[in-house]
């Protein structure tokens, strides 16, 4: 039993959806008679959520023509894909569904243009359209390919709180609904197809789980149905040793432990949404990251106890554009209760802190969500001097070996030699080291760490002379 989640590039156009149907078809073939069909979870077509966010912003600025034109373009794109993947009556039905969804979207965007205000709740209603439309199209494409598939409205399954744009699922309600709705479909040998990323409050108001949240949807459903594997189909071969947009030739990490994957996802490895691992851990369900363009490649398998420790580090990741807040108070000297007071401010404004370092009279923290920064700083100023530094970044090195081998820390610091490090921290788990530095220094820092931990060793093996020359 599995959940198969396909990301934006894996449903980007008719060709990508064609690959998806082949992958799901093969999966069905291989489990015929031995396991029920997979649940398919899909993201919006590549780039659609960004475009919907832009359309909502145009509406907020009162630009009705711009907002409507942008939605019209999206509608045309979805209709083009629909025509390419279906035919006959099935196509007519699917076109009607897609049009209905966009008709509601046009009405919503026009209303927002009049109000010139886009609340988080309205934004969720707009951006949910992407996943609703794509999941309808994928269900239609599977049916067209002879795979019996039922579209299921995720908003009747994933029940969340009302924290719009970053809603948290109520796992008890969600699991009850998931079993009620999805198990009968699978029992009939049909493939349930549902939108990732979206859910609804108990009152039925549409919510979203945060950007990139379709991975999380897949893990939530997988945990509810106790599946054997959660598959994340994407556009890279798996978890790589570094972000391929920054380091030219990262390597595949074939095995990862849940804890390592969590650290990497949290600190910027976009291939996995940071919350994905939680439901998987709770039921000890393996997560596999796979490339939908190369379905036969082995991918990355993430389990509780992976022995990924073949190298010194497992991978490096980076979180860009964070803010460092320095909080200094002489009252802190010998005082107790100061840290409680300080973190209460972050709690009140629902802002997560990533890295923390302290000295006797100062505390430095990083935050990546600047929305409530001004209010946080104002409140901290009641009892401390506060300064902020924007355009910073976190570079994080992860690996279980960091626990046992103190030399790895020294090697990482010396690899970064000359790059100003603003904060350095190694948490109690000792499976990661985090460096806070200027965002502009990220590419250089990532490349140097990658060279030190992932390239030099291979090069020394393949070409000892050039490795020696470099030394
Ligand atoms: P999807 O649309 O399938 O969810 P995402 O764009 O969310 O895909 O995630 C895949 C992308 O994550 C890759 O194309 C890659 O650029 C980026 N990425 C960043 N860090 C890593 C990493 N360590 N390993 C693999 N991919 C990474
Ligand atoms: N479509 C959503 C986004 O772009 C969710 C996802 O792709 O996982 O953030
Ligand atoms: Mg993603």
Short mmCIF file of C-alpha atoms and ligand atoms in Angstrom, two decimals:
data_model
loop_
_atom_site.label_atom_id
_atom_site.label_comp_id
_atom_site.label_asym_id
_atom_site.label_seq_id
_atom_site.Cartn_x
_atom_site.Cartn_y
_atom_site.Cartn_z
CA UNK A 1 0.00 0.00 0.00
CA UNK A 2 1.42 3.35 -0.88
CA UNK A 3 0.73 7.01 -1.29
CA UNK A 4 2.25 8.48 -4.45
CA UNK A 5 2.67 12.25 -4.43
CA UNK A 6 3.54 14.05 -7.67
CA UNK A 7 4.99 17.56 -7.41
CA UNK A 8 4.45 20.52 -9.74
CA UNK A 9 7.05 19.60 -12.37
CA UNK A 10 5.70 16.04 -12.43
CA UNK A 11 2.30 17.40 -13.54
CA UNK A 12 3.61 20.46 -15.41
CA UNK A 13 2.10 19.62 -18.81
CA UNK A 14 0.54 16.82 -20.84
CA UNK A 15 3.88 15.03 -21.28
CA UNK A 16 4.53 15.05 -17.53
CA UNK A 17 1.01 13.79 -16.81
CA UNK A 18 1.62 11.06 -19.39
CA UNK A 19 4.69 9.96 -17.41
CA UNK A 20 2.60 10.04 -14.25
CA UNK A 21 -0.03 7.72 -15.70
CA UNK A 22 2.68 5.28 -16.79
CA UNK A 23 4.21 5.31 -13.30
CA UNK A 24 0.85 4.77 -11.59
CA UNK A 25 -0.09 2.10 -14.16
CA UNK A 26 3.13 0.21 -13.49
CA UNK A 27 2.57 0.46 -9.77
CA UNK A 28 -0.94 -0.94 -10.15
CA UNK A 29 0.37 -3.80 -12.26
CA UNK A 30 3.00 -4.69 -9.71
CA UNK A 31 0.56 -4.74 -6.80
CA UNK A 32 -2.37 -6.36 -8.58
CA UNK A 33 -3.83 -9.08 -6.40
CA UNK A 34 -1.38 -8.44 -3.57
CA UNK A 35 -2.12 -4.89 -2.37
CA UNK A 36 -4.82 -2.28 -2.86
CA UNK A 37 -4.21 0.56 -5.35
CA UNK A 38 -2.11 3.55 -4.31
CA UNK A 39 -3.59 6.89 -3.29
CA UNK A 40 -2.38 9.60 -5.70
CA UNK A 41 -1.77 13.09 -4.28
CA UNK A 42 -0.89 15.93 -6.65
CA UNK A 43 0.46 19.47 -6.55
CA UNK A 44 -0.67 22.27 -8.80
CA UNK A 45 0.86 22.41 -12.30
CA UNK A 46 4.40 23.85 -12.06
CA UNK A 47 4.37 27.58 -11.35
CA UNK A 48 0.59 27.82 -10.92
CA UNK A 49 0.59 28.56 -7.18
CA UNK A 50 3.07 31.42 -7.72
CA UNK A 51 0.85 32.80 -10.50
CA UNK A 52 -2.24 32.57 -8.30
CA UNK A 53 -0.42 34.42 -5.52
CA UNK A 54 0.51 37.10 -8.08
CA UNK A 55 -3.12 37.34 -9.26
CA UNK A 56 -4.27 37.83 -5.67
CA UNK A 57 -1.67 40.58 -5.19
CA UNK A 58 -2.86 42.33 -8.36
CA UNK A 59 -6.40 42.16 -6.97
CA UNK A 60 -5.17 43.70 -3.74
CA UNK A 61 -3.69 46.56 -5.74
CA UNK A 62 -7.06 47.05 -7.44
CA UNK A 63 -5.74 45.94 -10.83
CA UNK A 64 -8.82 44.05 -11.96
CA UNK A 65 -7.68 43.69 -15.58
CA UNK A 66 -4.29 42.33 -14.54
CA UNK A 67 -5.77 39.86 -12.06
CA UNK A 68 -8.42 38.62 -14.49
CA UNK A 69 -5.90 38.35 -17.36
CA UNK A 70 -3.59 36.34 -15.19
CA UNK A 71 -6.38 33.91 -14.23
CA UNK A 72 -7.47 33.69 -17.87
CA UNK A 73 -3.95 32.62 -18.86
CA UNK A 74 -4.01 29.94 -16.19
CA UNK A 75 -7.42 28.75 -17.33
CA UNK A 76 -6.14 28.49 -20.92
CA UNK A 77 -3.13 26.50 -19.77
CA UNK A 78 -5.32 24.06 -17.84
CA UNK A 79 -7.70 23.69 -20.78
CA UNK A 80 -4.80 22.97 -23.14
CA UNK A 81 -3.55 20.22 -20.85
CA UNK A 82 -7.09 18.88 -20.39
CA UNK A 83 -7.58 18.60 -24.16
CA UNK A 84 -4.26 16.83 -24.56
CA UNK A 85 -4.83 14.17 -21.91
CA UNK A 86 -8.52 13.35 -22.43
CA UNK A 87 -11.01 12.99 -25.26
CA UNK A 88 -14.72 12.59 -25.95
CA UNK A 89 -17.27 12.82 -23.17
CA UNK A 90 -14.60 12.50 -20.47
CA UNK A 91 -12.94 15.60 -21.89
CA UNK A 92 -16.21 17.55 -21.95
CA UNK A 93 -16.88 16.66 -18.30
CA UNK A 94 -13.36 17.58 -17.26
CA UNK A 95 -13.46 20.88 -19.16
CA UNK A 96 -16.71 21.71 -17.33
CA UNK A 97 -15.09 20.98 -13.94
CA UNK A 98 -12.03 23.10 -14.72
CA UNK A 99 -14.19 25.96 -16.04
CA UNK A 100 -16.43 25.83 -12.95
CA UNK A 101 -13.41 26.10 -10.69
CA UNK A 102 -12.07 29.09 -12.60
CA UNK A 103 -15.49 30.76 -12.81
CA UNK A 104 -15.55 30.74 -9.02
CA UNK A 105 -11.97 32.06 -9.09
CA UNK A 106 -12.86 34.97 -11.40
CA UNK A 107 -15.70 35.94 -9.07
CA UNK A 108 -13.45 35.77 -6.05
CA UNK A 109 -10.65 37.81 -7.61
CA UNK A 110 -13.10 40.51 -8.76
CA UNK A 111 -14.49 40.73 -5.24
CA UNK A 112 -10.99 41.08 -3.81
CA UNK A 113 -10.28 43.84 -6.32
CA UNK A 114 -13.25 45.78 -5.00
CA UNK A 115 -12.23 45.26 -1.39
CA UNK A 116 -8.54 45.81 -2.22
CA UNK A 117 -7.71 43.48 0.59
CA UNK A 118 -6.47 39.89 0.51
CA UNK A 119 -6.64 38.20 3.88
CA UNK A 120 -4.86 34.90 4.49
CA UNK A 121 -8.26 33.24 4.30
CA UNK A 122 -9.01 34.74 0.86
CA UNK A 123 -5.54 33.91 -0.36
CA UNK A 124 -6.11 30.26 0.58
CA UNK A 125 -9.35 30.24 -1.42
CA UNK A 126 -7.48 31.59 -4.46
CA UNK A 127 -4.39 29.38 -4.33
CA UNK A 128 -6.34 26.18 -3.58
CA UNK A 129 -7.65 26.41 -7.16
CA UNK A 130 -4.30 25.18 -8.50
CA UNK A 131 -4.43 21.83 -6.72
CA UNK A 132 -8.15 21.37 -7.27
CA UNK A 133 -7.76 21.83 -11.03
CA UNK A 134 -4.61 19.69 -11.32
CA UNK A 135 -6.07 16.81 -9.30
CA UNK A 136 -9.22 16.84 -11.44
CA UNK A 137 -7.06 16.70 -14.58
CA UNK A 138 -4.88 13.88 -13.25
CA UNK A 139 -7.95 11.83 -12.28
CA UNK A 140 -9.28 12.37 -15.82
CA UNK A 141 -5.94 11.45 -17.41
CA UNK A 142 -5.70 8.23 -15.40
CA UNK A 143 -9.24 7.26 -16.38
CA UNK A 144 -8.43 8.03 -20.02
CA UNK A 145 -5.45 5.68 -19.76
CA UNK A 146 -7.74 2.90 -18.53
CA UNK A 147 -6.88 3.27 -14.85
CA UNK A 148 -10.08 3.51 -12.83
CA UNK A 149 -9.64 6.58 -10.70
CA UNK A 150 -11.92 8.63 -8.44
CA UNK A 151 -11.33 12.30 -7.70
CA UNK A 152 -11.75 13.01 -4.00
CA UNK A 153 -12.10 16.51 -2.59
CA UNK A 154 -9.22 16.89 -0.09
CA UNK A 155 -11.26 19.48 1.79
CA UNK A 156 -13.56 16.70 2.92
CA UNK A 157 -10.60 14.73 4.27
CA UNK A 158 -7.81 16.95 5.56
CA UNK A 159 -9.39 18.82 8.47
CA UNK A 160 -7.27 21.63 9.85
CA UNK A 161 -7.29 24.56 12.23
CA UNK A 162 -8.03 28.03 10.83
CA UNK A 163 -4.40 29.17 10.66
CA UNK A 164 -4.73 30.13 6.99
CA UNK A 165 -1.68 29.70 4.71
CA UNK A 166 -0.06 27.46 7.31
CA UNK A 167 -2.87 25.33 8.70
CA UNK A 168 -2.22 22.43 11.05
CA UNK A 169 -4.17 19.21 10.53
CA UNK A 170 -6.36 17.66 13.19
CA UNK A 171 -5.03 14.14 12.78
CA UNK A 172 -7.90 12.44 14.56
CA UNK A 173 -10.61 14.03 12.42
CA UNK A 174 -8.47 13.66 9.28
CA UNK A 175 -7.74 9.99 9.85
CA UNK A 176 -11.40 9.22 10.45
CA UNK A 177 -12.36 10.97 7.20
CA UNK A 178 -9.44 9.47 5.25
CA UNK A 179 -10.43 5.94 6.22
CA UNK A 180 -14.13 6.56 5.61
CA UNK A 181 -13.61 8.11 2.19
CA UNK A 182 -10.50 6.45 0.76
CA UNK A 183 -10.63 2.85 1.91
CA UNK A 184 -13.91 1.97 0.12
CA UNK A 185 -12.54 3.43 -3.14
CA UNK A 186 -9.42 1.31 -2.88
CA UNK A 187 -11.39 -1.74 -1.82
CA UNK A 188 -13.15 -1.47 -5.18
CA UNK A 189 -9.80 -1.52 -6.96
CA UNK A 190 -10.03 2.18 -7.86
CA UNK A 191 -7.30 4.79 -7.45
CA UNK A 192 -8.26 7.77 -5.25
CA UNK A 193 -6.78 11.01 -6.61
CA UNK A 194 -6.67 14.04 -4.35
CA UNK A 195 -5.18 17.51 -4.20
CA UNK A 196 -2.16 18.02 -1.99
CA UNK A 197 -1.55 21.24 -0.07
CA UNK A 198 -5.20 21.99 0.75
CA UNK A 199 -7.66 21.13 3.49
CA UNK A 200 -10.58 22.77 5.26
CA UNK A 201 -11.63 23.80 8.74
CA UNK A 202 -14.36 21.74 10.43
CA UNK A 203 -16.75 24.42 9.11
CA UNK A 204 -15.62 23.70 5.55
CA UNK A 205 -13.54 26.86 4.96
CA UNK A 206 -10.65 26.14 2.58
CA UNK A 207 -7.15 26.19 4.13
CA UNK A 208 -3.63 25.44 2.90
CA UNK A 209 -0.77 23.72 4.70
CA UNK A 210 2.01 26.15 3.77
CA UNK A 211 4.01 26.43 0.55
CA UNK A 212 5.35 23.11 -0.65
CA UNK A 213 2.76 21.40 1.56
CA UNK A 214 1.67 18.66 -0.85
CA UNK A 215 4.44 16.45 0.54
CA UNK A 216 2.89 16.97 3.95
CA UNK A 217 -0.57 16.04 2.60
CA UNK A 218 0.87 12.78 1.28
CA UNK A 219 2.44 11.96 4.62
CA UNK A 220 -0.75 12.83 6.53
CA UNK A 221 -2.84 10.53 4.34
CA UNK A 222 -0.15 7.84 4.41
CA UNK A 223 -0.07 7.88 8.20
CA UNK A 224 -3.87 7.77 8.42
CA UNK A 225 -4.06 4.74 6.13
CA UNK A 226 -0.98 3.01 7.60
CA UNK A 227 0.57 2.62 4.16
CA UNK A 228 3.83 0.75 3.59
CA UNK A 229 5.53 3.61 1.78
CA UNK A 230 5.08 7.32 1.06
CA UNK A 231 6.52 8.15 -2.36
CA UNK A 232 7.46 11.72 -3.27
CA UNK A 233 7.84 11.92 -7.07
CA UNK A 234 9.76 15.00 -8.13
CA UNK A 235 12.22 16.40 -10.70
CA UNK A 236 15.51 15.26 -9.13
CA UNK A 237 16.89 11.80 -8.39
CA UNK A 238 16.28 12.07 -4.64
CA UNK A 239 17.83 13.93 -1.73
CA UNK A 240 21.12 15.29 -3.05
CA UNK A 241 24.22 16.21 -1.09
CA UNK A 242 23.43 19.90 -1.75
CA UNK A 243 20.91 22.12 -3.48
CA UNK A 244 21.61 21.57 -7.22
CA UNK A 245 20.73 25.20 -7.93
CA UNK A 246 23.77 26.24 -5.90
CA UNK A 247 26.28 23.40 -6.10
CA UNK A 248 26.80 22.23 -9.71
CA UNK A 249 27.10 18.46 -9.28
CA UNK A 250 25.72 17.21 -6.01
CA UNK A 251 25.54 13.47 -5.41
CA UNK A 252 22.57 11.30 -4.61
CA UNK A 253 22.06 10.32 -0.96
CA UNK A 254 20.61 6.79 -1.29
CA UNK A 255 19.66 6.28 2.37
CA UNK A 256 18.74 8.78 5.07
CA UNK A 257 17.48 8.56 8.63
CA UNK A 258 14.24 10.39 9.49
CA UNK A 259 16.13 12.70 11.82
CA UNK A 260 18.67 13.64 9.14
CA UNK A 261 15.94 14.21 6.54
CA UNK A 262 14.07 16.45 8.99
CA UNK A 263 17.12 18.60 9.59
CA UNK A 264 17.83 18.92 5.87
CA UNK A 265 14.22 19.72 4.99
CA UNK A 266 13.94 22.24 7.79
CA UNK A 267 17.15 23.95 6.79
CA UNK A 268 16.26 24.37 3.14
CA UNK A 269 16.37 21.10 1.16
CA UNK A 270 13.23 22.05 -0.74
CA UNK A 271 12.77 18.58 -2.20
CA UNK A 272 10.94 17.68 1.02
CA UNK A 273 8.53 19.86 2.98
CA UNK A 274 9.83 20.06 6.59
CA UNK A 275 6.60 18.66 8.09
CA UNK A 276 6.56 15.58 5.86
CA UNK A 277 8.62 13.45 8.17
CA UNK A 278 6.45 13.91 11.29
CA UNK A 279 3.49 11.72 10.25
CA UNK A 280 5.90 9.19 8.74
CA UNK A 281 7.83 8.96 12.00
CA UNK A 282 4.65 8.55 14.03
CA UNK A 283 3.81 5.37 12.10
CA UNK A 284 7.36 4.44 11.11
CA UNK A 285 6.50 4.59 7.39
CA UNK A 286 9.42 4.75 4.94
CA UNK A 287 9.49 7.81 2.67
CA UNK A 288 11.01 7.42 -0.80
CA UNK A 289 11.96 10.35 -3.02
CA UNK A 290 11.88 9.46 -6.72
CA UNK A 291 12.42 11.15 -10.07
CA UNK A 292 9.34 11.07 -12.32
CA UNK A 293 11.57 11.60 -15.37
CA UNK A 294 13.69 8.60 -14.44
CA UNK A 295 11.29 6.26 -12.68
CA UNK A 296 13.74 3.37 -12.62
CA UNK A 297 16.42 5.21 -10.66
CA UNK A 298 16.64 4.06 -7.06
CA UNK A 299 15.90 7.41 -5.39
CA UNK A 300 16.41 8.14 -1.70
CA UNK A 301 14.92 5.91 0.96
CA UNK A 302 14.25 7.59 4.31
CA UNK A 303 13.67 5.31 7.29
CA UNK A 304 14.04 5.38 11.06
CA UNK A 305 17.38 3.68 11.18
CA UNK A 306 19.15 4.24 7.87
CA UNK A 307 22.82 3.55 7.88
CA UNK A 308 23.59 6.58 5.81
CA UNK A 309 26.88 7.17 7.53
CA UNK A 310 29.13 5.97 4.73
CA UNK A 311 30.60 9.45 4.33
CA UNK A 312 31.59 12.02 6.91
CA UNK A 313 28.48 14.13 6.35
CA UNK A 314 25.18 13.18 4.75
CA UNK A 315 24.38 16.47 3.02
CA UNK A 316 24.44 20.23 3.36
CA UNK A 317 21.51 22.62 3.02
CA UNK A 318 20.85 26.33 3.24
CA UNK A 319 18.01 28.58 4.24
CA UNK A 320 18.25 31.93 2.46
CA UNK A 321 17.13 35.38 3.45
CA UNK A 322 16.80 35.03 7.21
CA UNK A 323 17.04 37.82 9.78
CA UNK A 324 19.37 37.79 12.77
CA UNK A 325 18.02 39.54 15.87
CA UNK A 326 20.53 40.51 18.54
CA UNK A 327 18.99 41.08 21.95
CA UNK A 328 21.26 42.61 24.58
CA UNK A 329 20.49 43.48 28.16
CA UNK A 330 22.76 44.12 31.11
CA UNK A 331 19.79 43.10 33.24
CA UNK A 332 20.40 39.65 31.91
CA UNK A 333 23.61 39.45 33.91
CA UNK A 334 23.01 36.80 36.58
CA UNK A 335 19.25 37.09 36.05
CA UNK A 336 16.86 34.19 35.73
CA UNK A 337 13.64 34.26 33.72
CA UNK A 338 15.13 36.46 30.99
CA UNK A 339 15.04 33.81 28.30
CA UNK A 340 11.46 32.89 29.18
CA UNK A 341 10.42 36.51 28.78
CA UNK A 342 12.26 36.81 25.52
CA UNK A 343 10.84 33.67 23.91
CA UNK A 344 7.34 34.55 25.11
CA UNK A 345 7.48 37.46 22.68
CA UNK A 346 8.21 35.12 19.77
CA UNK A 347 5.44 32.81 20.92
CA UNK A 348 2.94 35.65 21.16
CA UNK A 349 3.66 36.58 17.55
CA UNK A 350 3.68 32.96 16.38
CA UNK A 351 7.16 33.25 14.91
CA UNK A 352 9.52 30.29 14.89
CA UNK A 353 13.13 30.79 15.88
CA UNK A 354 15.69 28.66 14.04
CA UNK A 355 19.16 29.22 15.49
CA UNK A 356 19.88 30.52 19.01
CA UNK A 357 23.22 31.49 20.49
CA UNK A 358 23.80 33.18 23.84
CA UNK A 359 26.50 34.97 25.76
CA UNK A 360 26.22 36.32 29.28
CA UNK A 361 24.51 39.56 28.23
CA UNK A 362 23.19 38.87 24.78
CA UNK A 363 21.10 36.42 22.84
CA UNK A 364 21.08 36.14 19.06
CA UNK A 365 18.34 34.34 17.18
CA UNK A 366 17.40 33.89 13.56
CA UNK A 367 13.91 34.00 12.08
CA UNK A 368 12.92 33.35 8.49
CA UNK A 369 9.39 34.72 8.65
CA UNK A 370 9.63 38.53 8.72
CA UNK A 371 5.86 39.20 8.79
CA UNK A 372 5.68 40.10 12.48
CA UNK A 373 9.25 41.26 12.89
CA UNK A 374 8.43 44.90 13.66
CA UNK A 375 5.98 43.95 16.41
CA UNK A 376 8.48 41.46 17.87
CA UNK A 377 11.25 44.05 17.96
CA UNK A 378 8.96 46.67 19.56
CA UNK A 379 8.01 44.23 22.30
CA UNK A 380 11.59 43.10 22.94
CA UNK A 381 12.63 46.75 23.26
CA UNK A 382 10.56 46.98 26.46
CA UNK A 383 13.33 45.13 28.27
CA UNK A 384 16.40 44.95 26.00
CA UNK A 385 18.42 46.65 23.28
CA UNK A 386 17.57 45.08 19.97
CA UNK A 387 19.16 45.19 16.55
CA UNK A 388 18.28 43.31 13.37
CA UNK A 389 20.40 42.26 10.46
CA UNK A 390 18.57 41.21 7.30
CA UNK A 391 19.89 39.40 4.22
CA UNK A 392 21.49 36.68 6.26
CA UNK A 393 21.37 32.92 5.69
CA UNK A 394 21.80 29.62 7.48
CA UNK A 395 24.09 26.95 6.10
CA UNK A 396 23.62 23.61 7.75
CA UNK A 397 25.79 20.49 7.61
CA UNK A 398 24.04 17.26 8.60
CA UNK A 399 25.25 13.79 9.46
CA UNK A 400 25.07 11.30 12.29
CA UNK A 401 28.89 11.13 12.27
CA UNK A 402 29.06 14.65 13.66
CA UNK A 403 28.20 13.10 17.03
CA UNK A 404 31.26 10.93 17.25
CA UNK A 405 33.95 12.73 15.31
CA UNK A 406 34.84 16.15 16.67
CA UNK A 407 37.29 16.71 13.81
CA UNK A 408 34.39 17.14 11.36
CA UNK A 409 33.39 20.37 13.06
CA UNK A 410 36.93 21.72 12.74
CA UNK A 411 37.09 20.66 9.08
CA UNK A 412 33.82 22.45 8.33
CA UNK A 413 34.99 25.66 10.01
CA UNK A 414 38.33 25.58 8.26
CA UNK A 415 36.67 24.90 4.87
CA UNK A 416 34.75 28.14 5.41
CA UNK A 417 37.97 29.99 6.31
CA UNK A 418 37.77 33.68 5.36
CA UNK A 419 33.97 33.77 5.09
CA UNK A 420 32.66 35.87 8.01
CA UNK A 421 30.54 33.64 10.25
CA UNK A 422 27.97 35.56 12.24
CA UNK A 423 26.76 32.70 14.49
CA UNK A 424 27.82 29.07 14.83
CA UNK A 425 25.80 26.44 16.62
CA UNK A 426 25.80 22.72 17.21
CA UNK A 427 22.63 21.40 18.82
CA UNK A 428 22.37 18.71 21.47
CA UNK A 429 21.48 16.07 18.88
CA UNK A 430 24.90 16.83 17.41
CA UNK A 431 23.75 15.62 14.04
CA UNK A 432 24.03 19.08 12.54
CA UNK A 433 26.15 22.21 12.59
CA UNK A 434 24.58 25.48 11.61
CA UNK A 435 26.45 28.52 10.39
CA UNK A 436 24.78 31.89 10.05
CA UNK A 437 26.45 34.10 7.47
CA UNK A 438 25.67 36.78 4.90
CA UNK A 439 23.25 35.60 2.25
CA UNK A 440 25.67 36.80 -0.43
CA UNK A 441 28.28 34.33 0.88
CA UNK A 442 26.00 31.28 0.59
CA UNK A 443 27.10 30.05 -2.85
CA UNK A 444 30.76 30.19 -1.90
CA UNK A 445 30.18 28.59 1.51
CA UNK A 446 28.09 25.76 0.05
CA UNK A 447 30.62 25.05 -2.70
CA UNK A 448 33.52 24.99 -0.27
CA UNK A 449 31.77 22.64 2.16
CA UNK A 450 30.70 20.41 -0.70
CA UNK A 451 34.22 20.27 -2.05
CA UNK A 452 35.63 19.44 1.38
CA UNK A 453 33.15 16.72 2.31
CA UNK A 454 31.80 15.25 -0.92
CA UNK A 455 34.16 15.95 -3.79
CA UNK A 456 37.70 15.85 -2.48
CA UNK A 457 37.27 12.27 -1.23
CA UNK A 458 35.94 10.98 -4.56
CA UNK A 459 38.56 12.91 -6.49
CA UNK A 460 41.34 11.55 -4.28
CA UNK A 461 40.08 8.06 -5.07
CA UNK A 462 39.72 8.67 -8.82
CA UNK A 463 42.65 10.98 -9.39
CA UNK A 464 45.03 10.95 -6.42
CA UNK A 465 47.58 13.21 -8.08
CA UNK A 466 45.27 16.11 -8.75
CA UNK A 467 43.83 15.77 -5.25
CA UNK A 468 47.34 15.95 -3.83
CA UNK A 469 48.15 19.00 -5.95
CA UNK A 470 45.07 20.71 -4.53
CA UNK A 471 46.24 19.95 -0.99
P1 LIG B 1 8.09 19.40 -6.39
O1 LIG B 1 7.43 20.39 -7.27
O2 LIG B 1 8.26 18.05 -7.01
O3 LIG B 1 7.53 19.33 -5.01
P2 LIG B 1 10.23 21.07 -5.43
O4 LIG B 1 10.61 22.16 -6.36
O5 LIG B 1 9.39 21.42 -4.26
O6 LIG B 1 9.59 19.89 -6.28
O7 LIG B 1 11.54 20.33 -4.88
C1 LIG B 1 12.48 19.80 -5.80
C2 LIG B 1 13.62 20.79 -5.94
O8 LIG B 1 14.28 20.92 -4.68
C3 LIG B 1 14.73 20.33 -6.86
O9 LIG B 1 14.43 20.66 -8.21
C4 LIG B 1 15.94 21.07 -6.32
O10 LIG B 1 16.20 22.22 -7.09
C5 LIG B 1 15.54 21.51 -4.92
N1 LIG B 1 16.48 21.08 -3.88
C6 LIG B 1 17.02 21.89 -2.93
N2 LIG B 1 17.85 21.20 -2.14
C7 LIG B 1 17.84 19.92 -2.57
C8 LIG B 1 18.51 18.73 -2.16
N3 LIG B 1 19.35 18.71 -1.13
N4 LIG B 1 18.26 17.59 -2.84
C9 LIG B 1 17.41 17.58 -3.89
N5 LIG B 1 16.75 18.68 -4.34
C10 LIG B 1 16.96 19.83 -3.69
N1 LIG B 2 1.48 24.05 -5.08
C1 LIG B 2 1.91 24.34 -3.73
C2 LIG B 2 3.14 25.23 -3.78
O1 LIG B 2 3.62 25.56 -4.85
C3 LIG B 2 2.15 23.12 -2.90
C4 LIG B 2 3.20 22.15 -3.41
O2 LIG B 2 3.64 22.25 -4.57
O3 LIG B 2 3.59 21.26 -2.64
O4 LIG B 2 3.59 25.64 -2.75
MG1 LIG B 3 7.79 20.49 -3.24
#
